[in-house]
Coordinates of C-alpha atoms and ligand atoms in Angstrom, one line a residue:
M1 CA 0.1 0.0 0.1
I2 CA 1.1 3.6 -0.5
K3 CA 2.7 5.1 2.4
R4 CA 1.5 8.1 4.3
N5 CA 3.4 11.3 4.1
P6 CA 5.2 11.2 7.6
A7 CA 4.7 14.9 8.0
F8 CA 1.0 14.4 8.6
Q9 CA 1.8 11.9 11.2
A10 CA 4.0 14.6 12.9
L11 CA 1.2 17.0 13.1
K12 CA 0.0 17.0 16.7
A13 CA -3.7 17.7 16.2
G14 CA -6.3 19.0 13.8
Y15 CA -6.1 22.6 12.5
L16 CA -7.4 25.0 15.2
F17 CA -10.6 26.5 13.7
P18 CA -12.3 23.3 12.6
E19 CA -11.4 22.0 16.1
I20 CA -13.2 24.9 17.7
A21 CA -16.1 24.5 15.4
S22 CA -16.6 20.9 16.4
R23 CA -16.6 21.8 20.1
R24 CA -19.4 24.3 19.2
K25 CA -21.4 21.6 17.5
A26 CA -21.0 19.3 20.3
F27 CA -22.2 21.9 22.7
E28 CA -25.1 22.6 20.5
V29 CA -26.1 19.0 20.4
S30 CA -26.3 19.0 24.3
H31 CA -27.6 22.5 24.5
P32 CA -30.1 22.8 21.7
E33 CA -31.5 25.9 22.9
A34 CA -28.2 27.8 23.1
K35 CA -27.9 30.8 20.7
I36 CA -24.1 30.9 20.5
I37 CA -22.5 34.1 19.5
S38 CA -19.0 33.6 17.7
L39 CA -16.2 35.8 18.8
G40 CA -14.0 32.7 17.6
I41 CA -12.6 32.7 14.2
G42 CA -11.8 36.0 12.6
N43 CA -14.5 35.9 9.9
T44 CA -16.0 38.9 8.5
T45 CA -19.7 39.5 9.0
E46 CA -20.7 42.7 7.3
P47 CA -22.0 42.8 3.9
L48 CA -19.9 43.9 0.8
T49 CA -20.0 47.5 0.3
P50 CA -22.0 49.0 -2.6
H51 CA -19.2 50.3 -4.8
I52 CA -16.9 47.2 -4.4
S53 CA -19.9 44.8 -4.9
S54 CA -21.2 46.6 -8.0
A55 CA -17.8 46.4 -9.6
M56 CA -17.9 42.7 -9.4
A57 CA -21.7 42.5 -10.4
D58 CA -21.0 44.6 -13.4
Y59 CA -18.0 42.7 -14.4
S60 CA -19.8 39.4 -14.1
R61 CA -22.5 40.6 -16.5
F62 CA -19.9 41.8 -18.9
L63 CA -18.3 38.1 -18.7
S64 CA -21.8 37.0 -20.0
T65 CA -21.4 38.9 -23.3
R66 CA -19.3 37.7 -26.2
E67 CA -17.1 40.7 -26.3
G68 CA -16.6 40.8 -22.6
Y69 CA -16.0 37.0 -21.9
S70 CA -12.5 36.0 -20.9
G71 CA -11.0 32.8 -19.7
Y72 CA -7.7 32.1 -17.8
G73 CA -5.9 35.3 -17.1
D74 CA -2.3 36.0 -16.3
E75 CA -1.1 33.9 -13.4
Q76 CA 0.3 36.9 -11.6
G77 CA -2.9 38.8 -11.8
L78 CA -4.3 41.8 -13.5
K79 CA -1.6 44.2 -14.5
A80 CA -4.1 47.1 -13.6
L81 CA -4.6 45.7 -10.2
R82 CA -0.9 45.0 -9.6
S83 CA -0.1 48.6 -10.6
K84 CA -3.0 49.9 -8.3
I85 CA -1.6 48.1 -5.3
A86 CA 1.8 49.4 -5.9
E87 CA 0.8 53.0 -6.2
T88 CA -1.9 52.8 -3.6
L89 CA -0.1 50.9 -0.8
Y90 CA 3.7 50.8 -1.6
A91 CA 4.3 54.1 -3.2
G92 CA 7.8 53.7 -4.3
T93 CA 8.8 50.8 -2.1
A94 CA 7.6 48.0 -4.5
D95 CA 7.0 47.8 -8.1
E96 CA 4.0 46.4 -10.1
S97 CA 6.0 43.6 -11.4
E98 CA 7.0 42.5 -7.7
I99 CA 3.3 42.0 -6.8
F100 CA 1.4 38.7 -7.3
I101 CA -2.2 38.4 -7.0
S102 CA -3.7 35.6 -5.2
D103 CA -6.7 33.7 -3.9
G104 CA -5.8 35.0 -0.4
A105 CA -3.1 35.3 2.2
K106 CA -3.5 31.8 3.8
C107 CA -3.0 30.2 0.3
D108 CA 0.1 32.4 -0.3
I109 CA 1.6 31.3 3.1
G110 CA 1.0 27.8 2.2
R111 CA 2.6 28.0 -1.3
I112 CA 5.5 30.1 -0.2
Q113 CA 6.8 27.2 1.8
L114 CA 7.5 25.4 -1.5
L115 CA 10.1 28.0 -2.2
F116 CA 12.3 27.0 0.7
G117 CA 11.6 23.3 0.9
A118 CA 12.0 21.0 3.7
D119 CA 15.7 21.8 4.7
V120 CA 15.0 25.3 5.9
G121 CA 14.9 26.2 9.5
V122 CA 11.9 28.1 10.8
A123 CA 11.4 30.7 13.5
V124 CA 7.8 32.0 14.5
Q125 CA 6.4 34.3 16.9
D126 CA 4.7 32.6 19.8
P127 CA 1.8 32.9 19.8
A128 CA 1.2 32.9 16.0
Y129 CA -1.4 32.3 13.3
P130 CA -1.3 28.5 13.2
V131 CA -0.7 28.2 9.4
Y132 CA 3.0 29.1 9.8
V133 CA 3.7 26.2 12.1
D134 CA 1.3 23.7 10.8
G135 CA 2.2 24.5 7.0
S136 CA 5.9 24.2 8.0
V137 CA 5.1 20.9 9.6
I138 CA 3.2 19.7 6.5
I139 CA 6.1 20.5 4.2
G140 CA 8.6 18.8 6.4
A141 CA 10.5 22.0 7.2
A142 CA 12.9 22.5 9.9
S143 CA 14.6 19.3 8.6
S144 CA 13.1 16.1 9.5
V145 CA 10.1 17.1 11.3
S146 CA 8.9 13.5 12.0
A147 CA 12.1 13.1 13.9
K148 CA 12.2 16.3 15.6
A149 CA 8.6 16.7 16.5
E150 CA 7.8 15.6 20.1
P151 CA 4.7 13.3 20.2
C152 CA 1.9 15.0 21.9
A153 CA 1.5 13.8 25.4
K154 CA -1.8 12.0 26.1
S155 CA -3.2 14.8 28.3
C156 CA -2.2 17.3 25.7
S157 CA -4.1 15.6 22.9
E158 CA -7.1 15.1 25.0
T159 CA -7.3 18.9 26.0
S160 CA -5.6 20.8 23.4
T161 CA -5.1 21.4 19.6
G162 CA -2.5 23.0 17.5
A163 CA 0.8 24.1 18.7
H164 CA 0.1 23.6 22.4
T165 CA 3.5 22.4 23.5
G166 CA 5.4 23.3 20.3
Y167 CA 7.3 21.3 17.7
A168 CA 11.0 20.7 18.6
G169 CA 12.1 21.4 15.0
I170 CA 10.5 24.9 15.1
V171 CA 12.1 27.9 17.0
Y172 CA 9.4 29.7 19.0
M173 CA 10.0 33.2 19.9
P174 CA 8.0 34.2 23.0
C175 CA 5.9 37.4 22.4
T176 CA 4.5 38.2 25.9
A177 CA 3.3 41.2 27.8
E178 CA 6.7 41.4 29.6
N179 CA 8.7 41.9 26.2
G180 CA 5.9 44.3 24.7
F181 CA 5.0 41.3 22.4
F182 CA 8.2 41.8 20.4
P183 CA 10.5 38.6 20.4
D184 CA 14.2 38.2 21.6
L185 CA 15.7 37.8 18.0
S186 CA 18.9 36.3 19.3
V187 CA 17.4 32.8 19.1
V188 CA 16.7 33.2 15.3
P189 CA 18.8 30.5 13.5
E190 CA 21.0 31.4 10.6
N191 CA 19.7 31.2 7.2
S192 CA 16.1 30.5 8.5
L193 CA 12.6 31.6 7.5
I194 CA 11.2 34.1 10.0
Y195 CA 7.4 34.4 10.2
F196 CA 6.3 37.6 11.5
C197 CA 2.8 39.1 11.7
S198 CA 2.0 42.8 12.5
P199 CA -0.7 43.8 13.4
N200 CA -0.6 40.5 15.3
N201 CA -2.9 37.8 15.2
P202 CA -3.6 36.8 18.0
T203 CA -2.0 39.5 20.3
G204 CA -3.2 42.6 18.4
A205 CA 0.2 44.1 19.0
V206 CA 1.7 46.3 16.2
A207 CA 5.6 46.4 15.8
T208 CA 7.0 49.9 15.7
K209 CA 9.4 51.0 13.0
E210 CA 12.2 50.6 15.5
Q211 CA 11.1 47.0 16.1
L212 CA 10.9 46.2 12.5
K213 CA 14.3 47.7 11.8
K214 CA 15.6 45.3 14.6
L215 CA 13.9 42.4 12.8
V216 CA 15.3 43.4 9.3
D217 CA 18.8 43.9 10.6
C218 CA 18.6 40.6 12.3
A219 CA 17.4 38.9 9.0
L220 CA 20.1 40.6 6.9
Q221 CA 22.9 39.7 9.4
K222 CA 21.8 36.1 9.9
G223 CA 21.0 35.5 6.2
C224 CA 17.2 35.0 6.9
V225 CA 14.0 35.7 5.0
I226 CA 11.1 37.2 6.7
I227 CA 7.6 36.4 5.5
F228 CA 5.7 39.5 6.7
D229 CA 2.1 38.9 7.3
A230 CA 0.3 42.3 6.9
A231 CA -3.2 40.9 6.6
Y232 CA -4.4 43.4 9.1
S233 CA -2.5 46.4 8.1
A234 CA -5.7 48.3 7.2
F235 CA -6.7 48.4 10.9
I236 CA -3.6 50.6 11.9
R237 CA -4.9 54.0 13.1
D238 CA -1.7 55.2 14.7
D239 CA 0.0 56.9 11.8
S240 CA 3.4 56.4 13.5
L241 CA 3.1 52.6 13.1
P242 CA 4.4 50.8 9.8
K243 CA 1.9 49.2 7.5
S244 CA 4.4 47.5 5.4
I245 CA 7.8 46.1 6.2
Y246 CA 9.1 48.0 3.3
E247 CA 8.8 51.1 5.2
V248 CA 12.1 49.9 6.7
E249 CA 15.4 50.3 5.1
G250 CA 16.9 47.0 4.0
A251 CA 13.6 45.1 3.9
R252 CA 13.7 44.6 0.1
R253 CA 16.8 42.4 0.6
C254 CA 15.3 40.2 3.2
A255 CA 11.4 40.3 3.3
I256 CA 8.4 38.8 1.4
E257 CA 5.2 40.5 2.3
I258 CA 1.8 39.0 2.2
N259 CA -1.6 40.8 2.4
S260 CA -5.3 40.2 1.7
F261 CA -8.6 42.0 0.9
S262 CA -10.2 39.5 3.2
K263 CA -10.5 41.7 6.3
P264 CA -10.7 45.2 5.0
A265 CA -13.0 44.6 2.2
G266 CA -15.1 41.6 3.6
F267 CA -13.5 39.3 1.0
T268 CA -13.1 36.1 3.2
G269 CA -15.5 34.4 0.9
V270 CA -14.7 36.3 -2.4
R271 CA -11.0 35.4 -1.9
L272 CA -8.4 37.9 -3.0
G273 CA -5.0 38.6 -1.7
W274 CA -1.3 39.4 -2.9
S275 CA 2.4 38.8 -2.2
V276 CA 5.2 41.0 -2.7
V277 CA 8.5 39.7 -3.8
P278 CA 11.0 42.3 -4.3
K279 CA 13.7 41.6 -7.2
T280 CA 16.4 42.5 -4.7
L281 CA 15.7 39.4 -2.6
V282 CA 18.2 36.7 -3.6
Y283 CA 19.4 33.3 -2.4
E284 CA 22.8 32.5 -1.3
D285 CA 23.8 31.7 -4.9
G286 CA 22.4 35.1 -6.1
T287 CA 19.3 33.8 -7.9
P288 CA 16.4 36.3 -7.4
V289 CA 13.7 34.5 -5.2
I290 CA 11.1 36.2 -7.5
N291 CA 12.1 34.0 -10.4
D292 CA 11.1 31.0 -8.4
W293 CA 7.9 32.4 -7.0
N294 CA 7.0 33.2 -10.5
R295 CA 7.5 29.6 -11.3
I296 CA 5.5 28.5 -8.6
M297 CA 2.6 30.7 -9.4
T298 CA 2.6 29.9 -13.0
T299 CA 2.9 26.3 -12.2
V300 CA 0.6 25.5 -9.3
F301 CA -1.8 28.5 -9.5
N302 CA -3.9 29.6 -12.2
G303 CA -4.6 33.2 -11.3
A304 CA -7.2 34.7 -8.9
S305 CA -10.8 35.0 -10.0
N306 CA -11.3 37.7 -12.6
I307 CA -14.6 38.8 -10.9
A308 CA -12.7 39.1 -7.5
Q309 CA -9.9 41.1 -9.0
R310 CA -12.3 43.8 -10.4
G311 CA -13.6 44.0 -6.8
G312 CA -9.9 44.5 -5.8
L313 CA -9.6 47.3 -8.4
A314 CA -12.7 49.1 -7.0
A315 CA -11.7 48.6 -3.5
L316 CA -8.5 50.6 -4.2
D317 CA -10.1 53.7 -6.0
E318 CA -11.3 56.7 -3.8
T319 CA -14.8 55.4 -3.2
G320 CA -13.5 51.9 -2.4
L321 CA -10.9 53.1 0.0
K322 CA -13.4 55.0 2.0
E323 CA -15.7 52.0 2.0
M324 CA -12.8 49.8 3.5
R325 CA -12.0 52.5 5.9
S326 CA -15.6 52.5 7.3
L327 CA -15.7 48.8 7.5
T328 CA -12.5 48.5 9.4
D329 CA -13.6 51.4 11.6
F330 CA -16.7 49.2 12.4
Y331 CA -14.7 46.3 13.4
L332 CA -12.4 48.4 15.5
E333 CA -15.5 49.9 17.4
N334 CA -16.5 46.2 18.1
A335 CA -13.1 45.7 19.5
R336 CA -13.3 48.6 21.6
L337 CA -16.5 47.6 23.1
I338 CA -15.2 44.1 23.8
K339 CA -12.1 45.5 25.5
A340 CA -14.1 47.8 27.5
C341 CA -16.3 45.0 28.7
L342 CA -13.3 42.9 29.6
Q343 CA -11.8 45.8 31.6
G344 CA -14.8 46.0 33.8
G345 CA -16.3 44.4 36.9
N346 CA -15.8 40.7 37.2
F347 CA -12.8 40.5 34.8
N348 CA -10.9 43.1 37.1
S349 CA -11.6 40.9 40.0
M350 CA -10.3 37.9 38.3
G351 CA -7.0 39.8 37.6
V352 CA -7.7 39.5 33.8
R353 CA -5.2 41.5 31.7
I354 CA -6.4 43.0 28.3
Y355 CA -4.2 43.7 25.3
G356 CA -4.7 44.5 21.6
A357 CA -7.8 46.1 20.0
D358 CA -6.5 49.6 19.2
N359 CA -5.0 48.8 15.9
A360 CA -6.4 45.3 15.4
P361 CA -9.5 43.5 15.3
Y362 CA -8.6 41.1 18.1
V363 CA -8.7 41.4 22.0
W364 CA -6.1 39.3 23.8
A365 CA -6.9 38.6 27.4
Q366 CA -4.9 36.8 29.9
F367 CA -6.5 34.8 32.8
P368 CA -3.6 34.5 35.1
G369 CA -3.1 30.9 36.4
K370 CA -5.8 29.4 34.2
K371 CA -5.7 27.0 31.2
S372 CA -7.0 28.4 27.9
W373 CA -9.1 25.6 27.1
H374 CA -10.6 25.8 30.5
V375 CA -11.6 29.4 30.2
F376 CA -12.9 28.8 26.5
D377 CA -15.2 26.0 27.8
E378 CA -16.4 28.0 30.8
I379 CA -17.1 31.1 28.5
L380 CA -19.0 28.8 26.1
K381 CA -21.0 27.3 28.9
Q382 CA -21.7 30.3 30.9
C383 CA -22.1 33.1 28.2
R384 CA -22.8 30.9 25.2
T385 CA -20.0 32.6 23.4
L386 CA -17.2 31.1 21.3
T387 CA -13.8 32.5 21.7
T388 CA -10.4 31.0 20.7
P389 CA -8.1 29.5 23.3
G390 CA -4.7 31.3 23.3
S391 CA -2.8 27.9 23.6
G392 CA -4.0 27.0 20.1
F393 CA -1.6 29.8 18.9
G394 CA 1.5 28.4 20.6
P395 CA 2.9 27.6 23.9
S396 CA 3.1 31.3 25.0
G397 CA -0.5 31.6 24.3
E398 CA -1.5 29.4 27.4
S399 CA -3.8 31.1 29.8
F400 CA -4.9 33.6 27.1
I401 CA -8.1 33.9 25.2
R402 CA -8.5 35.6 21.9
F403 CA -11.8 37.6 21.3
S404 CA -12.5 38.4 17.7
A405 CA -14.2 41.8 16.9
F406 CA -15.7 40.5 13.7
G407 CA -19.4 40.3 14.3
S408 CA -22.7 42.4 14.0
R409 CA -22.9 45.2 16.4
S410 CA -26.1 43.5 18.1
N411 CA -24.1 40.3 18.5
I412 CA -21.1 42.1 20.0
Q413 CA -23.3 44.0 22.5
E414 CA -25.2 40.8 23.4
A415 CA -21.9 38.9 23.9
C416 CA -20.7 41.9 26.0
T417 CA -23.9 41.5 28.3
R418 CA -23.4 37.9 28.7
L419 CA -19.7 38.3 29.5
S420 CA -20.3 40.9 32.1
S421 CA -21.8 38.1 34.3
F422 CA -18.9 35.7 33.7
A423 CA -17.1 34.2 36.7
L424 CA -14.4 31.6 37.2
Ligands
PGU1 N1 -3.1 35.8 7.9 C1 -3.5 36.1 9.1 C2 -2.5 36.7 10.1 C3 -4.6 35.8 9.5 O1 -5.1 35.9 10.9 C4 -5.6 35.2 8.5 C5 -6.9 34.9 8.8 C6 -5.2 35.0 7.2 C7 -3.9 35.4 6.9 C8 -6.1 34.5 6.2 O2 -6.2 35.4 5.2 P1 -7.0 35.1 3.8 O3 -6.6 36.1 2.9 O4 -8.4 35.1 4.0 O5 -6.6 33.7 3.3 N2 -7.2 34.4 10.3 C9 -8.5 34.2 10.7 C10 -9.2 33.0 10.0 C11 -8.7 31.7 10.4 C12 -7.9 30.9 9.3 O6 -7.8 29.7 9.1 O7 -7.5 31.6 8.3 C13 -8.3 33.8 12.2 O8 -9.4 33.6 12.9 O9 -7.1 33.7 12.7

């Protein structure tokens, strides 16, 4: 019989979010009357905005005409969209030809690992969006993952999912309140891949320009490549904070940036994102990384939806930018409401500490001395509210809960009412 790819055996548990969804289902079976509110997965809830959705509707109708129809497009995406992204979001720091349109950030993060193969070392912020670690394990990165990954202890597999105890083949860089959620970079291995997300999922922390400069200097000095995930950059309201790693000198020689229309335009279902691979980023032998990225995108990707790309173009014109601004403002207000609720009454007496929410759609709450999954279960039981256990994002997430600000205003208000009587 055909052998199973050992990388899958190395994975400790299922992907975090389906795991949470299955806990919700189990709870609903035993409590059929429960009207659960989800502050769990960061999934957009507000309708597409008028200008952006009309552009897609119009284009879809155009496709139904003989003169308007088109089939496969360029794998790299529409030139007009690549140019628009370059001029609107990178003004001078990245060129149209360095931008690759995709079906979303998660898909790019997965594909990008093909660039560096199984032998590359990997360093991640801890906690981190689980795709960086799970994707690395699936590709067998950090050398022989099957040999290096510790088997999950029985108690761990019973109570936890994702990167609970961590994989031995991956370097975890703790991001805690004590270090201002910016890691000690001295642990980064030479010639490795560094995953870095800002604004951060799940902590909501945004790296300052000085911090990103340290990251870039470290990567240049150690021969590393940074995969900079900027999926939440549109939520930054503090103008002193960098929205792109290319705002930092030297980043074009060591960083790939990933971004998405999912959160600012509500495209989680429409699917549209992009990556930036500067021509000045080269491997040890001098080959530009962009050549191989182009090879991957033309070989295992067939271009983003042409309808979605028209939506992306509309999102970046004057009206579209205003619409995205008001959508992100809406979710930021939700985040503020959740944060204010968690700073009040009961939570105060439980010693709960609150982070994030100011420039990101997540509130990161620490319940000192408690296990994340226990708090998750209690919030579900007492408040009929779904959250995400911090330990699912990595060992340093233990004792934390992530509250997502994606939800209708009435659901957020109702969740806050329920949470205000929560007790542990
Ligand atoms: N990057 C980060 C940092 C994210 O948090 C997410 C979504 C993505 C990329 C995905 O972007 P797409 O362009 O839509 O592919 N994170 C959500 C959803 C969970 C998931 O599995 O993607 C979250 O709740 O963390």
